[in-house]
XYZ file of C-alpha atoms in Angstrom:
723
model
C 26.859 -31.331 20.350
C 23.861 -31.712 22.630
C 23.202 -34.940 24.544
C 20.943 -37.450 22.782
C 18.064 -36.340 24.971
C 18.347 -33.224 27.085
C 16.265 -33.095 30.267
C 13.063 -31.241 29.566
C 12.666 -28.199 31.789
C 9.319 -27.338 33.383
C 6.802 -25.655 31.154
C 7.825 -22.040 30.518
C 6.310 -19.425 32.795
C 4.359 -18.166 29.809
C 2.581 -21.160 28.226
C 2.056 -19.083 25.080
C 5.777 -18.434 24.642
C 7.611 -19.532 21.523
C 11.135 -20.606 22.576
C 13.185 -19.146 19.733
C 16.534 -19.797 21.444
C 15.673 -23.453 22.025
C 14.692 -23.902 18.389
C 17.905 -22.256 17.213
C 20.056 -24.509 19.410
C 18.363 -27.640 18.093
C 18.897 -26.388 14.522
C 22.608 -26.006 15.283
C 22.722 -29.415 16.930
C 21.030 -31.078 13.955
C 23.509 -29.515 11.541
C 26.408 -30.447 13.819
C 25.402 -34.118 13.707
C 24.908 -34.126 9.922
C 27.677 -35.342 7.638
C 26.492 -33.164 4.750
C 24.584 -29.903 4.191
C 20.877 -30.005 5.064
C 17.888 -28.111 3.715
C 15.343 -26.397 5.948
C 12.676 -29.086 5.550
C 15.214 -31.799 6.371
C 16.170 -29.989 9.564
C 12.531 -29.526 10.536
C 11.897 -33.231 10.018
C 14.617 -34.003 12.574
C 13.303 -31.413 15.026
C 9.794 -32.853 14.823
C 10.918 -36.044 16.601
C 13.888 -34.716 18.581
C 12.324 -31.755 20.393
C 9.780 -31.680 23.203
C 7.652 -28.828 21.933
C 4.958 -27.354 24.164
C 1.264 -27.749 23.229
C 1.208 -24.105 22.161
C 4.244 -24.581 19.932
C 2.693 -27.672 18.353
C -0.693 -26.014 17.815
C -1.663 -26.091 14.137
C -3.100 -23.056 12.363
C -2.463 -20.336 9.824
C -3.081 -20.335 6.097
C -0.571 -23.165 5.582
C -2.160 -25.292 8.303
C 1.153 -26.021 10.023
C 2.305 -25.980 13.628
C 3.661 -22.810 15.174
C 7.122 -24.219 15.787
C 7.408 -25.361 12.177
C 6.489 -21.909 10.866
C 8.864 -20.210 13.291
C 11.761 -22.596 12.596
C 11.927 -21.534 8.974
C 12.620 -17.950 10.056
C 15.571 -18.876 12.309
C 18.092 -19.636 9.580
C 18.546 -15.972 8.581
C 19.585 -14.729 12.073
C 21.807 -17.797 12.541
C 23.503 -16.900 9.256
C 23.822 -13.250 10.265
C 25.580 -14.369 13.473
C 27.903 -16.531 11.334
C 26.830 -19.679 13.180
C 25.790 -21.401 9.953
C 26.572 -20.913 6.263
C 24.443 -21.574 3.219
C 25.492 -23.274 -0.003
C 23.482 -24.540 -2.988
C 23.336 -27.925 -1.237
C 21.917 -26.541 2.011
C 23.088 -25.282 5.411
C 26.256 -26.219 7.329
C 27.302 -25.339 10.876
C 30.443 -23.223 11.394
C 33.107 -23.562 14.077
C 31.525 -20.614 15.851
C 28.261 -22.525 15.856
C 29.884 -25.594 17.384
C 31.508 -23.451 20.079
C 28.148 -21.896 20.893
C 26.611 -25.342 21.392
C 29.168 -26.158 24.072
C 28.210 -22.974 25.937
C 24.524 -23.923 26.006
C 24.345 -27.679 26.719
C 20.644 -27.631 27.613
C 18.468 -25.929 25.011
C 15.399 -26.196 27.276
C 17.019 -24.044 29.951
C 15.971 -20.428 30.258
C 19.499 -19.363 29.287
C 18.751 -20.514 25.760
C 16.806 -17.281 25.293
C 20.187 -15.525 25.213
C 20.952 -17.228 21.902
C 17.879 -15.710 20.264
C 18.880 -12.281 21.576
C 22.415 -12.627 20.188
C 21.283 -13.768 16.753
C 18.551 -11.143 16.640
C 21.102 -8.390 17.297
C 23.362 -9.779 14.593
C 20.453 -9.892 12.163
C 19.434 -6.325 13.010
C 22.972 -5.107 12.424
C 23.104 -6.901 9.076
C 19.771 -5.370 8.089
C 21.054 -1.984 9.165
C 24.178 -2.293 7.035
C 22.409 -3.862 4.055
C 19.147 -1.960 3.951
C 19.625 1.442 5.531
C 22.315 3.087 3.434
C 19.638 5.435 2.073
C 20.399 8.962 3.328
C 16.789 9.333 4.490
C 17.443 6.910 7.334
C 20.392 9.082 8.377
C 17.872 11.882 8.930
C 15.922 9.704 11.380
C 19.134 8.868 13.236
C 20.177 12.510 13.346
C 16.852 13.596 14.853
C 17.057 10.864 17.494
C 20.562 12.075 18.393
C 19.155 15.581 18.924
C 16.652 14.373 21.547
C 17.351 15.384 25.137
C 16.584 12.804 27.801
C 13.312 14.564 28.662
C 12.049 14.998 25.080
C 9.948 12.863 22.756
C 9.318 12.969 19.031
C 6.355 11.805 16.932
C 6.903 9.109 14.351
C 4.949 11.298 11.889
C 7.538 14.069 12.340
C 10.351 11.596 11.664
C 8.536 10.583 8.495
C 7.974 14.197 7.470
C 11.613 15.193 7.969
C 13.108 12.130 6.304
C 10.703 11.785 3.400
C 9.964 8.188 4.434
C 6.524 6.896 5.349
C 5.705 5.900 8.910
C 5.941 2.212 7.996
C 9.547 2.587 6.874
C 10.454 4.599 9.985
C 8.997 1.978 12.321
C 10.738 -0.831 10.436
C 14.018 1.052 10.773
C 13.491 1.534 14.516
C 12.637 -2.158 14.881
C 15.652 -3.425 12.960
C 18.317 -1.049 14.252
C 16.962 -0.699 17.824
C 18.485 2.705 18.630
C 18.459 3.557 22.326
C 16.234 6.602 21.766
C 13.432 4.704 20.030
C 11.580 4.508 23.360
C 11.192 8.299 23.004
C 9.294 7.940 19.716
C 5.522 8.216 20.297
C 2.493 8.830 18.137
C 1.408 12.357 17.251
C -0.789 12.632 20.349
C 1.973 11.505 22.687
C 0.715 7.961 23.229
C 2.966 4.943 23.270
C 3.116 3.367 19.834
C 1.497 0.141 21.026
C -1.805 2.045 21.051
C -1.779 2.284 17.256
C 0.554 -0.679 16.657
C -0.411 -3.393 19.178
C 1.958 -5.952 17.630
C 5.017 -3.691 17.826
C 6.741 -5.629 20.592
C 9.379 -3.088 21.582
C 6.716 -0.376 22.005
C 4.939 -2.249 24.807
C 5.575 -0.500 28.111
C 6.969 2.706 26.588
C 4.974 4.829 29.000
C 6.283 3.030 32.080
C 9.854 3.179 30.794
C 9.633 6.908 30.094
C 8.045 7.605 33.475
C 11.120 6.074 35.094
C 13.109 8.864 33.446
C 10.829 11.638 34.625
C 8.388 11.893 31.709
C 4.938 13.110 32.660
C 1.739 11.616 31.207
C -1.826 12.806 31.780
C -4.700 10.505 32.755
C -5.522 9.447 29.152
C -1.873 8.415 28.781
C -0.627 11.353 26.666
C 2.919 12.619 27.126
C 3.424 16.260 28.070
C 3.242 18.143 24.724
C 5.708 20.707 26.081
C 8.368 18.010 25.916
C 7.778 17.257 22.252
C 10.507 17.933 19.701
C 8.676 19.166 16.607
C 9.771 18.711 13.008
C 9.922 22.447 12.365
C 12.031 22.844 15.483
C 14.872 20.732 14.121
C 14.544 21.270 10.370
C 16.740 24.419 10.275
C 19.545 22.655 12.149
C 19.298 19.643 9.846
C 19.453 21.906 6.799
C 22.426 23.876 8.156
C 24.343 20.677 8.924
C 23.613 19.267 5.462
C 21.708 16.242 6.775
C 18.773 17.348 4.652
C 18.965 19.583 1.601
C 16.984 22.774 1.918
C 14.980 23.573 -1.225
C 16.195 26.685 -2.991
C 12.610 27.876 -3.151
C 9.453 27.026 -1.265
C 5.747 27.531 -1.783
C 3.197 28.521 0.844
C -0.543 28.774 1.282
C -1.695 31.618 3.518
C -5.396 31.811 4.235
C -7.138 35.176 4.009
C -10.694 34.295 3.028
C -11.999 34.254 6.601
C -9.952 36.414 8.966
C -12.221 37.104 11.894
C -15.122 36.485 9.520
C -13.949 38.675 6.629
C -12.305 37.904 3.278
C -9.262 40.182 3.018
C -7.626 38.575 -0.027
C -8.757 41.431 -2.284
C -7.049 43.865 0.116
C -3.863 41.800 -0.090
C -3.802 41.834 -3.874
C -4.671 45.516 -4.144
C -1.999 46.649 -1.663
C 0.560 43.955 -2.558
C 1.093 42.139 0.729
C 0.134 39.003 2.648
C -0.480 38.899 6.368
C -1.382 37.115 9.557
C -3.719 38.716 12.087
C -1.277 38.179 14.987
C -3.581 40.243 17.178
C -1.841 39.308 20.436
C 1.710 39.087 19.130
C 4.010 41.855 20.351
C 5.331 44.247 17.674
C 8.933 44.454 16.552
C 9.622 40.765 15.872
C 12.064 40.097 13.068
C 12.695 37.249 10.657
C 15.112 34.451 11.412
C 13.967 33.773 14.981
C 14.504 30.219 16.189
C 11.617 28.088 17.314
C 12.738 28.286 20.948
C 12.953 32.089 20.817
C 9.576 32.391 19.185
C 8.009 29.850 21.540
C 8.995 31.930 24.538
C 7.229 34.923 22.995
C 4.080 33.000 22.037
C 3.807 31.387 25.478
C 3.632 34.847 27.033
C 1.619 36.732 24.415
C -0.928 33.917 24.028
C -0.893 32.698 27.626
C -4.684 32.871 27.697
C -4.960 30.286 24.919
C -4.854 26.504 25.238
C -1.597 24.691 24.689
C -2.832 23.280 21.355
C -3.774 26.791 20.198
C -0.357 28.128 21.186
C 1.402 25.361 19.265
C -0.709 26.099 16.202
C 0.125 29.801 16.422
C 3.799 28.996 16.949
C 3.935 27.018 13.698
C 2.152 29.784 11.780
C 4.483 32.498 13.055
C 7.585 30.340 12.572
C 6.675 29.687 8.945
C 5.832 33.327 8.294
C 8.784 34.916 10.114
C 11.626 32.450 9.671
C 10.912 29.935 6.941
C 9.555 32.163 4.169
C 12.175 33.768 1.957
C 12.208 36.354 -0.797
C 11.255 34.663 -4.065
C 9.115 31.971 -2.446
C 5.729 31.436 -4.052
C 2.733 32.391 -1.949
C -0.831 31.302 -2.727
C -4.218 32.109 -1.291
C -7.797 31.103 -2.040
C -11.061 32.957 -2.267
C -14.478 31.908 -3.572
C -13.232 28.820 -5.333
C -10.221 30.436 -7.015
C -6.479 30.281 -6.368
C -4.269 33.382 -6.520
C -0.462 33.275 -6.599
C 2.440 35.675 -6.188
C 6.017 35.925 -4.960
C 7.323 37.010 -1.564
C 9.161 40.320 -2.019
C 10.251 41.469 1.402
C 11.105 40.740 5.000
C 8.383 40.396 7.657
C 7.244 43.536 9.417
C 4.883 44.353 12.252
C 2.237 46.998 11.709
C -0.802 48.165 13.611
C -3.695 47.580 11.232
C -6.909 49.527 11.772
C -9.122 46.465 12.031
C -6.507 44.231 13.700
C -6.743 41.621 10.929
C -3.301 42.059 9.311
C -0.642 43.020 11.849
C 2.177 40.758 10.626
C 2.938 41.368 6.945
C 5.224 40.549 4.043
C 5.305 42.346 0.704
C 4.105 40.230 -2.224
C 4.125 40.711 -5.989
C 0.700 39.274 -6.766
C -0.100 38.218 -10.313
C -2.988 40.261 -11.666
C -6.027 38.534 -13.060
C -8.889 36.308 -12.023
C -6.772 33.520 -10.598
C -7.135 29.819 -11.324
C -10.346 27.864 -10.899
C -10.160 24.907 -8.504
C -11.326 22.627 -11.315
C -8.129 23.420 -13.236
C -5.861 22.284 -10.404
C -4.427 18.832 -9.913
C -6.156 16.655 -7.353
C -2.994 16.640 -5.235
C -2.852 20.440 -5.039
C -6.603 20.705 -4.478
C -6.292 18.227 -1.572
C -3.474 20.245 0.032
C -5.554 23.414 -0.200
C -8.111 21.731 2.059
C -5.630 21.324 4.945
C -7.059 23.401 7.772
C -4.119 25.545 8.901
C -3.549 29.239 8.409
C -0.134 28.650 6.798
C 0.550 25.452 4.830
C 3.802 24.343 3.192
C 3.049 23.652 -0.508
C 6.646 23.000 -1.601
C 5.734 19.540 -2.899
C 3.430 21.295 -5.377
C 6.081 23.894 -6.318
C 6.309 22.850 -9.985
C 2.574 23.189 -10.550
C 2.398 26.529 -8.743
C 5.397 27.814 -10.679
C 3.636 26.891 -13.903
C 0.511 28.736 -12.773
C 2.617 31.744 -11.864
C 4.182 31.869 -15.316
C 0.887 31.279 -17.104
C -0.889 34.034 -15.166
C 1.904 36.489 -16.011
C 1.491 35.602 -19.679
C 5.183 34.852 -19.961
C 6.999 31.703 -20.929
C 6.410 29.388 -17.976
C 8.649 26.611 -16.824
C 8.371 23.487 -18.962
C 4.901 22.175 -18.159
C 4.605 19.046 -16.100
C 3.522 16.219 -18.366
C -0.087 15.385 -17.637
C -1.280 11.934 -16.759
C -2.792 10.330 -19.842
C -4.034 6.859 -20.653
C -3.021 5.918 -24.197
C -5.783 5.132 -26.660
C -5.948 1.539 -27.866
C -5.111 0.919 -31.499
C -6.261 -1.560 -34.106
C -3.152 -3.720 -33.661
C -4.021 -4.276 -30.004
C -7.655 -5.026 -30.863
C -6.590 -7.508 -33.550
C -4.159 -9.265 -31.200
C -6.922 -9.669 -28.596
C -9.608 -10.488 -31.190
C -12.002 -7.910 -29.777
C -13.555 -4.832 -31.435
C -11.541 -1.615 -31.175
C -14.661 0.200 -30.022
C -14.981 -2.095 -27.021
C -11.350 -1.510 -26.014
C -11.831 2.236 -26.383
C -14.831 2.031 -24.065
C -12.674 0.269 -21.452
C -10.101 3.058 -21.561
C -12.761 5.785 -21.430
C -14.315 4.145 -18.376
C -10.920 4.102 -16.642
C -10.434 7.767 -17.464
C -13.808 8.670 -15.957
C -13.617 6.309 -12.982
C -10.241 4.614 -12.399
C -11.780 1.331 -11.196
C -13.123 -1.229 -13.653
C -14.337 -4.813 -13.267
C -14.666 -7.466 -15.977
C -17.291 -10.017 -14.946
C -18.551 -13.175 -16.548
C -18.520 -17.001 -16.517
C -15.324 -19.080 -16.403
C -13.057 -19.067 -19.421
C -14.179 -15.771 -20.932
C -10.678 -14.299 -20.823
C -11.267 -11.796 -18.016
C -7.805 -12.036 -16.502
C -6.089 -12.310 -19.895
C -7.800 -9.185 -21.211
C -7.135 -7.328 -17.940
C -3.410 -8.114 -18.144
C -3.100 -7.165 -21.823
C -5.044 -3.947 -21.351
C -3.001 -3.052 -18.251
C 0.260 -3.635 -20.109
C -0.915 -1.382 -22.953
C -1.856 1.372 -20.486
C 1.005 1.164 -18.010
C 3.798 -0.919 -19.520
C 5.775 -2.500 -16.691
C 3.916 -0.525 -13.998
C 1.475 -3.366 -13.358
C 0.922 -5.594 -10.328
C -1.485 -8.514 -9.951
C -3.022 -9.920 -6.786
C -5.734 -12.523 -6.273
C -8.367 -12.200 -3.571
C -9.621 -15.175 -1.569
C -11.775 -15.585 1.572
C -8.756 -15.412 3.918
C -7.288 -12.272 2.295
C -7.173 -9.239 4.603
C -6.330 -5.537 4.846
C -2.933 -6.519 6.233
C -2.245 -8.669 3.154
C -3.496 -6.067 0.689
C -2.342 -2.722 2.096
C -0.044 -3.037 5.093
C 0.219 -5.054 8.278
C 2.554 -6.661 10.754
C 4.434 -9.777 9.706
C 6.789 -12.069 11.676
C 10.495 -11.593 11.149
C 13.381 -13.994 11.520
C 14.494 -14.304 15.110
C 11.126 -13.336 16.560
C 8.990 -10.231 16.656
C 7.007 -8.436 13.971
C 7.497 -5.595 11.543
C 5.080 -3.469 9.553
C 5.318 -4.415 5.891
C 3.594 -2.877 2.866
C 1.212 -4.944 0.756
C 0.777 -4.717 -3.015
C -1.532 -1.686 -2.934
C 0.787 0.305 -0.666
C 3.776 -0.629 -2.821
C 2.181 0.466 -6.079
C 0.907 3.683 -4.461
C 4.421 4.614 -3.302
C 5.778 3.915 -6.793
C 2.993 5.972 -8.357
C 3.684 8.938 -6.085
C 7.281 9.041 -7.301
C 6.118 9.161 -10.936
C 2.777 11.025 -10.919
C 2.456 11.456 -14.683
C 2.786 7.741 -15.469
C -0.199 5.386 -15.132
C -0.010 2.405 -12.783
C -2.438 -0.518 -12.820
C -3.270 -2.955 -10.042
C -5.119 -6.054 -11.255
C -7.280 -7.782 -8.643
C -8.138 -11.253 -9.873
C -11.359 -12.802 -8.530
C -12.107 -9.658 -6.562
C -15.507 -10.917 -5.400
C -13.996 -13.881 -3.516
C -12.658 -11.547 -0.823
C -14.460 -9.699 1.940
C -14.123 -6.267 0.367
C -15.084 -4.240 3.437
C -12.469 -6.152 5.454
C -9.774 -5.893 2.772
C -10.197 -2.239 1.793
C -11.129 -0.870 5.213
C -10.955 2.923 5.253
C -9.486 2.840 1.720
C -12.963 2.100 0.334
C -13.715 5.812 0.703
C -10.730 6.772 -1.470
C -11.941 4.711 -4.409
C -14.716 7.255 -4.845
C -12.993 10.368 -3.502
C -9.471 10.318 -4.889
C -8.771 13.934 -3.952
C -9.551 13.489 -0.260
C -7.414 12.038 2.511
C -8.088 9.490 5.248
C -6.235 8.402 8.369
C -4.886 4.883 8.062
C -5.297 1.981 10.462
C -1.538 1.705 11.013
C -0.604 5.337 10.352
C -0.180 8.356 12.569
C -3.566 9.903 13.290
C -1.804 13.241 13.692
C -0.662 13.313 10.075
C -2.389 16.455 8.876
C -2.359 15.510 5.213
C -3.548 11.928 5.727
C -3.304 9.283 3.012
C -4.571 9.830 -0.517
C -4.912 7.441 -3.426
C -2.989 8.945 -6.369
C -4.932 9.690 -9.541
C -2.461 7.635 -11.581
C -3.307 4.361 -9.795
C -5.959 2.417 -11.713
C -7.599 -0.803 -10.579
C -8.903 -3.517 -12.887
C -10.751 -6.377 -11.206
C -12.104 -9.654 -12.506
C -15.179 -11.427 -11.214
C -16.259 -14.998 -11.916
C -20.062 -14.951 -11.942
C -20.201 -18.728 -11.576
C -18.574 -18.247 -8.175
C -20.702 -15.331 -7.022
C -23.324 -13.362 -8.883
C -22.796 -9.651 -9.436
C -26.181 -9.138 -7.806
C -24.592 -10.177 -4.510
C -21.974 -7.409 -4.638
C -22.874 -4.622 -2.236
C -24.054 -1.269 -3.545
C -20.950 0.522 -2.267
C -18.761 -1.559 -4.546
C -21.073 -1.159 -7.535
C -20.934 2.600 -7.053
C -17.153 2.712 -6.960
C -16.427 0.422 -9.924
C -17.521 0.414 -13.545
C -18.681 -3.074 -14.606
C -18.233 -4.581 -18.059
C -19.743 -8.001 -18.857
C -17.815 -10.723 -20.653
C -20.412 -13.357 -21.594
C -19.908 -16.038 -24.237
C -23.044 -15.038 -26.150
C -22.403 -11.268 -26.051
C -19.807 -9.017 -27.711
C -16.872 -8.979 -27.496
C -16.573 -12.546 -26.162
C -18.932 -14.185 -28.634
C -16.604 -13.491 -31.555
C -13.206 -14.107 -29.913
C -12.881 -17.824 -30.674
C -13.971 -17.563 -34.324
C -11.663 -14.603 -34.911
C -8.754 -16.432 -33.296
C -9.343 -19.602 -35.317
C -9.617 -17.587 -38.502
C -6.311 -15.833 -37.801
C -4.681 -19.276 -37.469
C -6.246 -20.602 -40.638
C -8.250 -23.181 -38.648
C -11.804 -24.273 -39.381
C -14.657 -23.162 -37.147
C -15.405 -26.540 -35.524
C -14.331 -25.478 -32.056
C -16.440 -22.313 -32.230
C -19.446 -24.269 -33.539
C -19.121 -26.793 -30.694
C -18.933 -24.001 -28.127
C -22.036 -22.302 -29.541
C -23.935 -25.597 -29.419
C -22.762 -26.245 -25.880
C -23.768 -22.826 -24.554
C -27.193 -23.055 -26.216
C -27.915 -25.990 -23.889
C -26.907 -24.081 -20.710
C -29.852 -22.153 -19.325
C -28.020 -20.133 -16.658
C -25.981 -17.372 -18.354
C -23.554 -17.275 -15.419
C -22.515 -20.884 -16.102
C -22.037 -20.703 -19.846
C -18.570 -21.748 -20.972
C -16.053 -19.211 -22.226
C -13.799 -19.668 -25.267
C -10.521 -19.864 -23.327
C -10.886 -23.602 -22.729
C -10.698 -24.171 -26.475
C -7.796 -21.776 -27.099
C -5.038 -23.557 -25.169
C -3.692 -25.229 -28.302
C -3.315 -23.379 -31.578
C -3.090 -26.311 -33.984
C -3.818 -29.780 -32.575
C -3.562 -31.174 -36.134
C -4.515 -34.836 -36.408
C -4.900 -34.963 -32.618
C -7.792 -32.493 -32.578
C -10.358 -35.127 -31.606
C -8.164 -36.524 -28.807
C -7.422 -33.031 -27.519
C -11.104 -31.998 -27.592
C -12.105 -35.109 -25.636
C -9.474 -34.332 -23.016
C -10.698 -30.739 -22.676
C -14.313 -31.914 -22.361
C -13.468 -34.593 -19.807
C -11.110 -32.599 -17.577
C -12.300 -29.004 -17.880
C -15.815 -28.513 -19.251
C -17.883 -31.419 -17.917
C -16.600 -31.025 -14.308
C -17.834 -27.413 -14.299
C -21.259 -28.444 -15.532
C -21.481 -31.361 -13.101
C -20.951 -28.890 -10.272
C -23.633 -26.615 -11.715
C -26.180 -29.430 -12.002
C -25.261 -31.169 -8.757
C -28.346 -32.746 -7.238
C -30.845 -31.773 -9.937
C -30.877 -35.147 -11.759
C -29.403 -33.898 -15.062
C -27.359 -36.426 -17.035
C -24.493 -34.017 -17.683
C -22.487 -36.361 -19.923
C -25.499 -37.045 -22.138
C -26.758 -33.475 -22.346
C -23.366 -31.821 -22.928
C -21.232 -34.672 -24.285
C -18.789 -33.927 -27.088
C -20.214 -36.496 -29.509
C -23.734 -35.244 -28.919
C -22.680 -31.729 -29.790
C -20.529 -32.816 -32.717
C -23.455 -34.732 -34.230
C -25.624 -31.648 -33.894
C -23.005 -29.451 -35.556
C -22.467 -31.910 -38.399
C -26.223 -32.057 -39.062
C -26.204 -28.265 -39.214
C -28.995 -28.132 -36.652
C -29.562 -24.665 -35.184
C -27.841 -24.432 -31.840
C -30.956 -23.315 -30.072
C -32.817 -26.396 -31.282
C -30.142 -28.835 -30.287
C -31.570 -29.611 -26.882
C -34.323 -31.715 -28.360
C -31.784 -34.015 -30.009
C -30.438 -35.387 -26.714
C -32.533 -38.525 -26.659
C -31.786 -39.521 -30.254
C -28.029 -39.557 -29.789
C -26.454 -42.747 -28.513
C -22.925 -41.661 -29.297
C -20.093 -41.890 -26.811
C -20.376 -38.707 -24.742
C -16.718 -38.516 -23.788
């Protein structure tokens, strides 16, 4: 165990440093001195008085308003467990013999050597994460590509994502947790060190300097030599041959012919049954099956006049056309807003075309007819058709293209892909929610037309309840709920860096990213994200570049923490629907910016308007209760001038049958829920809230049968107890 008071070392060289190793040693020491298991908060209470934390470590902040050391300490138990220095039981944590031995090796936790402890536990934690979380074969693809890197090569994180089928976030998390030696050779798509796009990715800091030590060349803007890049298409064949990734039995391709040197030659293709690339500078006689290296040597010579970027673009086109396409693959092309499809029916051949626009050809069996209109295509396929390359891999859309192929041939197509549909509401659902069926049907129709909907109204009008019930009807278990607040950010909502046990940060998905990834895997099933109190957040800050996608679902954007070189970008799937709720007592709808109003459909839920005005009476009737509660609510709301502060029925629906205790229960609701809201509304204006809105005042009015709208004049004549 450590001495009662270790000599404090001088302030660390970096005053902003968090001393993870020191904190871990004091955790071990505290557990070593305990005669029974301890919980995390008990350990932190001991550390608070036992440790000489620096001013930076004691600085208070964050959403939980706690000191840095306290926040960090809670994350240290996982790496200590991974290193088998402590064990956890239902009663708390206990030190192991290995932990006690470690304490004897580090008698002074304030010494610089204590940093070694954090390194050891971090490595143990990374190994545990690797074993526990990376059994998925997709991570093996990332590892295999890294093993293929020569010492003078680099690879883009977007290519690792493309080859493995993971997203960039998952790839970076894997590199962070497993710390493979070659991760320093992983850059962004432009060849910049990853810290440019991911400033909090600790291990990526100084990548450029580290690579330069090994002979890597960077230009003045800090971009690695593109000639040293290992491209996805360069390694895919080897990965497929080795079985690391499974090659699809059939692929689909888009080849552009609508503007070849300014002319549309797609009609020529279909008439003469071929597809082609201009390949005006490419030497004749090339055959299929060439490797990327072989083809690169040819392109570098034949297109030596072109820029490096142009040569790389041509290399990909020729590689796809010569070596990746196979007989039986689907080929598609577009012209004047229509899509035409066919099947590859021959090996590539070089010809000398008269106009020089079609020198590299493959035979194609084109389907006769007028093709398919863009409006008949899925949004995902339509988005891929917008990718600006001469040859585009459409294998992810193979099922849809295969269906089009069969339909155009007027033969029995493959079983059609089930379309995304939102189920109609039924009378049973309407009855259970005590709202008109027509109103529910309008909600669903709005979501079909524009997949973002907001319920807005005063407190207690059932906005969140209705949103949850409607979402469950539409999407079953495919529903997530988040609540916005002023401190909520893009990083909380979509993705951002978060601290991990043992120090450092990792990129973690937020609720929107999670539901999007789930929706992509099941594109014909609806998913619903409920955003409670959406207007309490800074929407521009939270949505960021995603704001655009709410209006343009078929388009793609580059993400804040994603590879800017990702040609397909990020899209918001059509099967993700968003239902928000907005409390107008907190912020008027008039204060919502025009961009939000344009992207969402808004439905009011006001106590004196359908469907809310009839909910309480319908509910009471279904329970066989009298209408007193509904009458009291009507009388109350008639006295409230501001429609945004009227009281919703939910406050009076928390108890189905109070029985003989109805009066006691009503007084409690008035005292603890309703009057406080109205006191806040009338703060500073001199209104006697208890007298104007008191329960007895309203009850007397109801019992007299006075019209609700005339009840305000009765205030002065009522001397009843207002509570």
